[in-house]
Amino acid sequence: MTGHAIERPAPGAPDFLYEELESVGSTNAVCFDRARQGHEGPLWLRAGEQTEGRGRRGREWSSPAGNLFTSLLLIDPEPANRIGELPLVAAVALADAVDKAAGTLHLVELKWPNDLLVNGAKLSGILLEAEVLSDDRQAVVIGFGVNCISHPPLSLYKATDLRSLGFQVPVEALFEALASAFSVHFRNWQKPGGFENIRKHWLKRATHLGKQISVKTAREDITGIFADLDAHGHLVLKQDDGQLRTIYAGDVFLSGE
């Protein structure tokens, strides 16, 4: 890990702390290190590059310099019983941030639960992880990776980046827009019933809503029509027999992909 660990108010979100490093293995891993050392959060950490970036289910996440790599550390975020909704809060905030930084309107669509797509190609990754610390505090870390100037050849999904799409978006501008948008959505989410507004925002950008999809879970492949999100952000699938099935985790593919 290289760089200066000087904390200051986060650009765009002065109620959050901010730390910037040149190179790390993983911004999520560094946030957990900070938490184990007693950091009280909330802390944004951004790195110029990652050497050990990872995505969901331990998949590698390509992390060359010039793209955005940042993680947010939250300690004991409330309401604790709704932490599973935070990936969708993060996705809505990042989608809004991309629009603001790129000067666009609804450039990105959302694929459940939290992938940002442009014309069917993946622009970003969001990874939420949690750990109960030795003092019984809960550390929740949300990692964001956004392809600003380059994208990797992904085996599961097509990928893209903002520069390839014709947008010159400095990492600093995108981070500031993200910190600002997340602060607003997070504070609103914390209010009673606050996820309903997030859910509506998410559905406005839903790329597969009303379409036949396949969901690959840890145990099986399930097909059906993407009918809705439930009150906590889980995917509601309408199967061929008309029955509704709630999906709590899985990889979504458009049927035929």
Tab-separated table of C-alpha atoms in Angstrom:
chain	number	residue	atom	x	y	z
A	1	MET	CA	0.000	0.000	0.000
A	2	THR	CA	1.430	3.382	-1.001
A	3	GLY	CA	0.388	6.992	-0.585
A	4	HIS	CA	-0.395	9.399	2.212
A	5	ALA	CA	-3.148	8.464	4.660
A	6	ILE	CA	-4.384	11.968	5.437
A	7	GLU	CA	-8.062	12.142	6.333
A	8	ARG	CA	-10.189	15.136	5.441
A	9	PRO	CA	-13.867	15.809	4.757
A	10	ALA	CA	-15.000	13.970	1.649
A	11	PRO	CA	-15.433	16.073	-1.501
A	12	GLY	CA	-19.160	16.388	-2.080
A	13	ALA	CA	-20.014	14.951	1.342
A	14	PRO	CA	-18.301	16.874	4.158
A	15	ASP	CA	-20.154	14.826	6.789
A	16	PHE	CA	-18.090	11.810	5.677
A	17	LEU	CA	-14.323	11.400	6.108
A	18	TYR	CA	-12.071	10.790	3.096
A	19	GLU	CA	-8.702	9.151	2.573
A	20	GLU	CA	-6.810	8.847	-0.719
A	21	LEU	CA	-4.046	6.346	-1.495
A	22	GLU	CA	-1.967	5.742	-4.608
A	23	SER	CA	-2.083	1.938	-4.750
A	24	VAL	CA	-3.738	-0.733	-2.594
A	25	GLY	CA	-4.529	-4.397	-2.864
A	26	SER	CA	-8.227	-3.724	-2.352
A	27	THR	CA	-10.015	-0.629	-1.097
A	28	ASN	CA	-12.531	-2.881	0.675
A	29	ALA	CA	-9.701	-4.676	2.486
A	30	VAL	CA	-8.127	-1.383	3.599
A	31	CYS	CA	-11.489	-0.178	4.938
A	32	PHE	CA	-11.795	-3.335	7.025
A	33	ASP	CA	-8.251	-2.758	8.309
A	34	ARG	CA	-9.264	0.746	9.372
A	35	ALA	CA	-12.339	-0.656	11.135
A	36	ARG	CA	-10.295	-3.284	13.008
A	37	GLN	CA	-7.970	-0.481	14.123
A	38	GLY	CA	-10.940	1.294	15.703
A	39	HIS	CA	-12.072	3.727	13.021
A	40	GLU	CA	-15.591	4.910	13.740
A	41	GLY	CA	-16.531	5.803	10.145
A	42	PRO	CA	-18.103	6.851	7.949
A	43	LEU	CA	-14.976	6.834	5.769
A	44	TRP	CA	-14.576	7.019	2.015
A	45	LEU	CA	-11.292	5.555	0.780
A	46	ARG	CA	-10.180	6.021	-2.836
A	47	ALA	CA	-7.148	4.496	-4.551
A	48	GLY	CA	-5.398	5.294	-7.813
A	49	GLU	CA	-5.169	1.585	-8.555
A	50	GLN	CA	-5.923	-1.787	-7.002
A	51	THR	CA	-3.668	-4.810	-7.353
A	52	GLU	CA	-6.084	-7.339	-5.868
A	53	GLY	CA	-9.522	-5.998	-6.801
A	54	ARG	CA	-12.397	-8.433	-6.493
A	55	GLY	CA	-16.056	-8.626	-7.328
A	56	ARG	CA	-18.969	-10.678	-6.111
A	57	ARG	CA	-18.333	-14.349	-5.270
A	58	GLY	CA	-14.586	-13.675	-5.204
A	59	ARG	CA	-14.318	-12.878	-8.917
A	60	GLU	CA	-11.332	-10.805	-9.976
A	61	TRP	CA	-12.040	-7.146	-10.794
A	62	SER	CA	-9.590	-5.538	-13.213
A	63	SER	CA	-8.278	-2.360	-11.584
A	64	PRO	CA	-5.872	-0.354	-13.788
A	65	ALA	CA	-5.033	3.277	-13.068
A	66	GLY	CA	-7.458	5.807	-14.523
A	67	ASN	CA	-10.644	4.103	-13.384
A	68	LEU	CA	-12.513	4.764	-10.135
A	69	PHE	CA	-11.801	2.486	-7.178
A	70	THR	CA	-13.369	3.543	-3.913
A	71	SER	CA	-14.965	2.016	-0.838
A	72	LEU	CA	-17.134	3.365	1.942
A	73	LEU	CA	-16.781	2.160	5.531
A	74	LEU	CA	-19.891	2.346	7.719
A	75	ILE	CA	-19.877	1.286	11.357
A	76	ASP	CA	-23.162	-0.033	12.774
A	77	PRO	CA	-25.306	1.558	10.064
A	78	GLU	CA	-28.924	1.916	11.029
A	79	PRO	CA	-31.458	0.477	10.546
A	80	ALA	CA	-29.426	-2.716	11.056
A	81	ASN	CA	-32.252	-5.017	9.946
A	82	ARG	CA	-32.259	-3.400	6.474
A	83	ILE	CA	-28.555	-3.537	5.606
A	84	GLY	CA	-29.392	-5.925	2.763
A	85	GLU	CA	-31.020	-2.984	0.958
A	86	LEU	CA	-27.766	-0.996	0.803
A	87	PRO	CA	-26.483	-2.501	-2.484
A	88	LEU	CA	-29.517	-1.004	-4.225
A	89	VAL	CA	-29.017	2.318	-2.439
A	90	ALA	CA	-25.433	2.259	-3.723
A	91	ALA	CA	-26.532	1.438	-7.276
A	92	VAL	CA	-29.032	4.295	-7.414
A	93	ALA	CA	-26.454	6.717	-6.017
A	94	LEU	CA	-23.803	5.629	-8.517
A	95	ALA	CA	-26.236	5.851	-11.428
A	96	ASP	CA	-27.127	9.409	-10.423
A	97	ALA	CA	-23.415	10.232	-10.032
A	98	VAL	CA	-22.547	8.980	-13.512
A	99	ASP	CA	-25.306	11.121	-15.003
A	100	LYS	CA	-24.116	14.198	-13.111
A	101	ALA	CA	-20.418	13.744	-13.892
A	102	ALA	CA	-21.023	12.886	-17.549
A	103	GLY	CA	-23.696	15.546	-18.074
A	104	THR	CA	-26.279	12.981	-19.178
A	105	LEU	CA	-29.799	11.888	-18.272
A	106	HIS	CA	-30.442	8.190	-17.597
A	107	LEU	CA	-27.292	7.087	-19.408
A	108	VAL	CA	-27.149	3.907	-17.358
A	109	GLU	CA	-29.645	1.178	-16.661
A	110	LEU	CA	-29.574	-1.094	-13.614
A	111	LYS	CA	-29.341	-4.864	-13.613
A	112	TRP	CA	-30.363	-6.565	-10.394
A	113	PRO	CA	-29.078	-6.136	-7.842
A	114	ASN	CA	-26.502	-3.408	-8.490
A	115	ASP	CA	-24.764	-3.559	-11.883
A	116	LEU	CA	-24.724	-0.436	-14.067
A	117	LEU	CA	-25.177	-1.154	-17.776
A	118	VAL	CA	-24.968	0.983	-20.886
A	119	ASN	CA	-26.434	-0.636	-24.007
A	120	GLY	CA	-26.227	-3.983	-22.256
A	121	ALA	CA	-22.543	-3.663	-21.350
A	122	LYS	CA	-21.276	-3.506	-17.771
A	123	LEU	CA	-19.841	-0.161	-16.662
A	124	SER	CA	-19.250	-0.796	-12.965
A	125	GLY	CA	-19.203	-3.193	-10.073
A	126	ILE	CA	-20.469	-2.766	-6.512
A	127	LEU	CA	-19.512	-5.131	-3.700
A	128	LEU	CA	-20.966	-4.984	-0.186
A	129	GLU	CA	-19.223	-6.916	2.589
A	130	ALA	CA	-19.778	-6.980	6.351
A	131	GLU	CA	-17.820	-8.138	9.374
A	132	VAL	CA	-18.506	-8.234	13.110
A	133	LEU	CA	-15.466	-6.733	14.803
A	134	SER	CA	-13.823	-7.957	18.013
A	135	ASP	CA	-15.658	-5.271	20.004
A	136	ASP	CA	-18.998	-6.404	18.508
A	137	ARG	CA	-19.330	-3.399	16.220
A	138	GLN	CA	-20.439	-4.249	12.706
A	139	ALA	CA	-18.314	-2.940	9.858
A	140	VAL	CA	-20.117	-2.636	6.527
A	141	VAL	CA	-18.012	-1.805	3.477
A	142	ILE	CA	-19.403	-0.910	0.054
A	143	GLY	CA	-16.854	-1.040	-2.762
A	144	PHE	CA	-17.331	0.719	-6.097
A	145	GLY	CA	-15.374	0.137	-9.292
A	146	VAL	CA	-16.222	2.205	-12.369
A	147	ASN	CA	-14.663	1.912	-15.819
A	148	CYS	CA	-13.791	5.514	-16.658
A	149	ILE	CA	-11.081	5.142	-19.317
A	150	SER	CA	-10.755	1.393	-19.914
A	151	HIS	CA	-12.606	-1.863	-19.454
A	152	PRO	CA	-11.578	-5.504	-19.238
A	153	PRO	CA	-12.710	-8.351	-21.467
A	154	LEU	CA	-15.170	-10.064	-19.113
A	155	SER	CA	-16.091	-13.692	-19.596
A	156	LEU	CA	-19.593	-13.471	-18.114
A	157	TYR	CA	-20.685	-10.051	-19.400
A	158	LYS	CA	-19.868	-7.494	-22.041
A	159	ALA	CA	-18.106	-4.447	-20.597
A	160	THR	CA	-17.658	-0.808	-21.524
A	161	ASP	CA	-16.136	2.395	-20.181
A	162	LEU	CA	-17.101	6.046	-20.195
A	163	ARG	CA	-14.330	7.128	-22.565
A	164	SER	CA	-15.327	4.476	-25.105
A	165	LEU	CA	-18.856	5.859	-24.889
A	166	GLY	CA	-17.578	9.351	-25.697
A	167	PHE	CA	-17.503	10.834	-22.195
A	168	GLN	CA	-14.392	12.360	-20.647
A	169	VAL	CA	-15.123	12.032	-16.936
A	170	PRO	CA	-12.286	12.728	-14.483
A	171	VAL	CA	-12.144	10.242	-11.634
A	172	GLU	CA	-12.179	13.105	-9.119
A	173	ALA	CA	-15.412	14.528	-10.544
A	174	LEU	CA	-17.097	11.133	-10.548
A	175	PHE	CA	-16.036	10.437	-6.975
A	176	GLU	CA	-17.357	13.795	-5.747
A	177	ALA	CA	-20.677	13.196	-7.496
A	178	LEU	CA	-20.872	9.701	-5.970
A	179	ALA	CA	-20.089	10.861	-2.434
A	180	SER	CA	-22.710	13.586	-2.722
A	181	ALA	CA	-25.398	11.341	-4.199
A	182	PHE	CA	-24.775	8.544	-1.724
A	183	SER	CA	-24.987	10.921	1.225
A	184	VAL	CA	-28.420	12.107	0.081
A	185	HIS	CA	-29.814	8.652	-0.695
A	186	PHE	CA	-28.329	7.099	2.444
A	187	ARG	CA	-29.866	9.713	4.740
A	188	ASN	CA	-33.225	9.265	3.041
A	189	TRP	CA	-32.933	5.454	3.242
A	190	GLN	CA	-32.428	5.693	7.013
A	191	LYS	CA	-35.837	7.267	7.502
A	192	PRO	CA	-38.842	5.032	8.278
A	193	GLY	CA	-40.020	3.571	4.986
A	194	GLY	CA	-37.047	5.173	3.272
A	195	PHE	CA	-36.310	2.236	0.985
A	196	GLU	CA	-39.545	2.700	-0.967
A	197	ASN	CA	-38.156	5.810	-2.654
A	198	ILE	CA	-34.930	3.957	-3.479
A	199	ARG	CA	-36.978	1.083	-4.896
A	200	LYS	CA	-38.902	3.456	-7.180
A	201	HIS	CA	-35.689	5.113	-8.376
A	202	TRP	CA	-34.152	1.706	-9.042
A	203	LEU	CA	-37.150	0.444	-11.023
A	204	LYS	CA	-37.082	3.531	-13.270
A	205	ARG	CA	-33.668	2.368	-14.495
A	206	ALA	CA	-34.368	-1.392	-14.468
A	207	THR	CA	-33.044	-2.925	-17.673
A	208	HIS	CA	-34.824	-6.301	-17.481
A	209	LEU	CA	-38.162	-5.335	-15.962
A	210	GLY	CA	-40.979	-7.187	-17.710
A	211	LYS	CA	-38.555	-9.374	-19.674
A	212	GLN	CA	-37.824	-13.091	-19.621
A	213	ILE	CA	-34.659	-13.649	-17.608
A	214	SER	CA	-32.611	-16.484	-16.187
A	215	VAL	CA	-31.247	-16.292	-12.647
A	216	LYS	CA	-28.309	-18.482	-11.716
A	217	THR	CA	-28.317	-19.113	-7.973
A	218	ALA	CA	-25.912	-21.206	-5.930
A	219	ARG	CA	-28.247	-24.188	-6.311
A	220	GLU	CA	-30.164	-23.851	-9.574
A	221	ASP	CA	-31.031	-21.879	-12.689
A	222	ILE	CA	-34.465	-20.270	-12.597
A	223	THR	CA	-36.300	-18.629	-15.493
A	224	GLY	CA	-39.290	-16.320	-15.576
A	225	ILE	CA	-40.445	-12.747	-16.106
A	226	PHE	CA	-38.810	-10.043	-13.978
A	227	ALA	CA	-42.033	-8.810	-12.411
A	228	ASP	CA	-40.953	-6.464	-9.609
A	229	LEU	CA	-38.743	-5.742	-6.616
A	230	ASP	CA	-40.222	-6.569	-3.244
A	231	ALA	CA	-40.237	-4.160	-0.302
A	232	HIS	CA	-36.615	-5.022	0.550
A	233	GLY	CA	-35.175	-5.060	-2.967
A	234	HIS	CA	-35.352	-8.782	-3.681
A	235	LEU	CA	-36.160	-9.836	-7.232
A	236	VAL	CA	-39.710	-11.061	-7.845
A	237	LEU	CA	-39.911	-13.557	-10.703
A	238	LYS	CA	-43.155	-14.605	-12.391
A	239	GLN	CA	-42.755	-18.211	-13.457
A	240	ASP	CA	-44.440	-20.012	-16.345
A	241	ASP	CA	-47.174	-21.353	-14.069
A	242	GLY	CA	-48.035	-17.815	-12.985
A	243	GLN	CA	-46.589	-18.233	-9.514
A	244	LEU	CA	-44.419	-15.442	-8.078
A	245	ARG	CA	-41.049	-16.436	-6.672
A	246	THR	CA	-38.748	-14.222	-4.632
A	247	ILE	CA	-35.032	-14.428	-5.431
A	248	TYR	CA	-32.621	-13.308	-2.715
A	249	ALA	CA	-29.281	-13.732	-4.527
A	250	GLY	CA	-28.078	-14.759	-7.958
A	251	ASP	CA	-26.634	-13.726	-11.310
A	252	VAL	CA	-29.171	-12.410	-13.814
A	253	PHE	CA	-29.020	-13.030	-17.560
A	254	LEU	CA	-31.457	-12.005	-20.261
A	255	SER	CA	-32.899	-15.217	-21.703
A	256	GLY	CA	-30.888	-16.168	-24.767
A	257	GLU	CA	-27.650	-14.527	-23.579
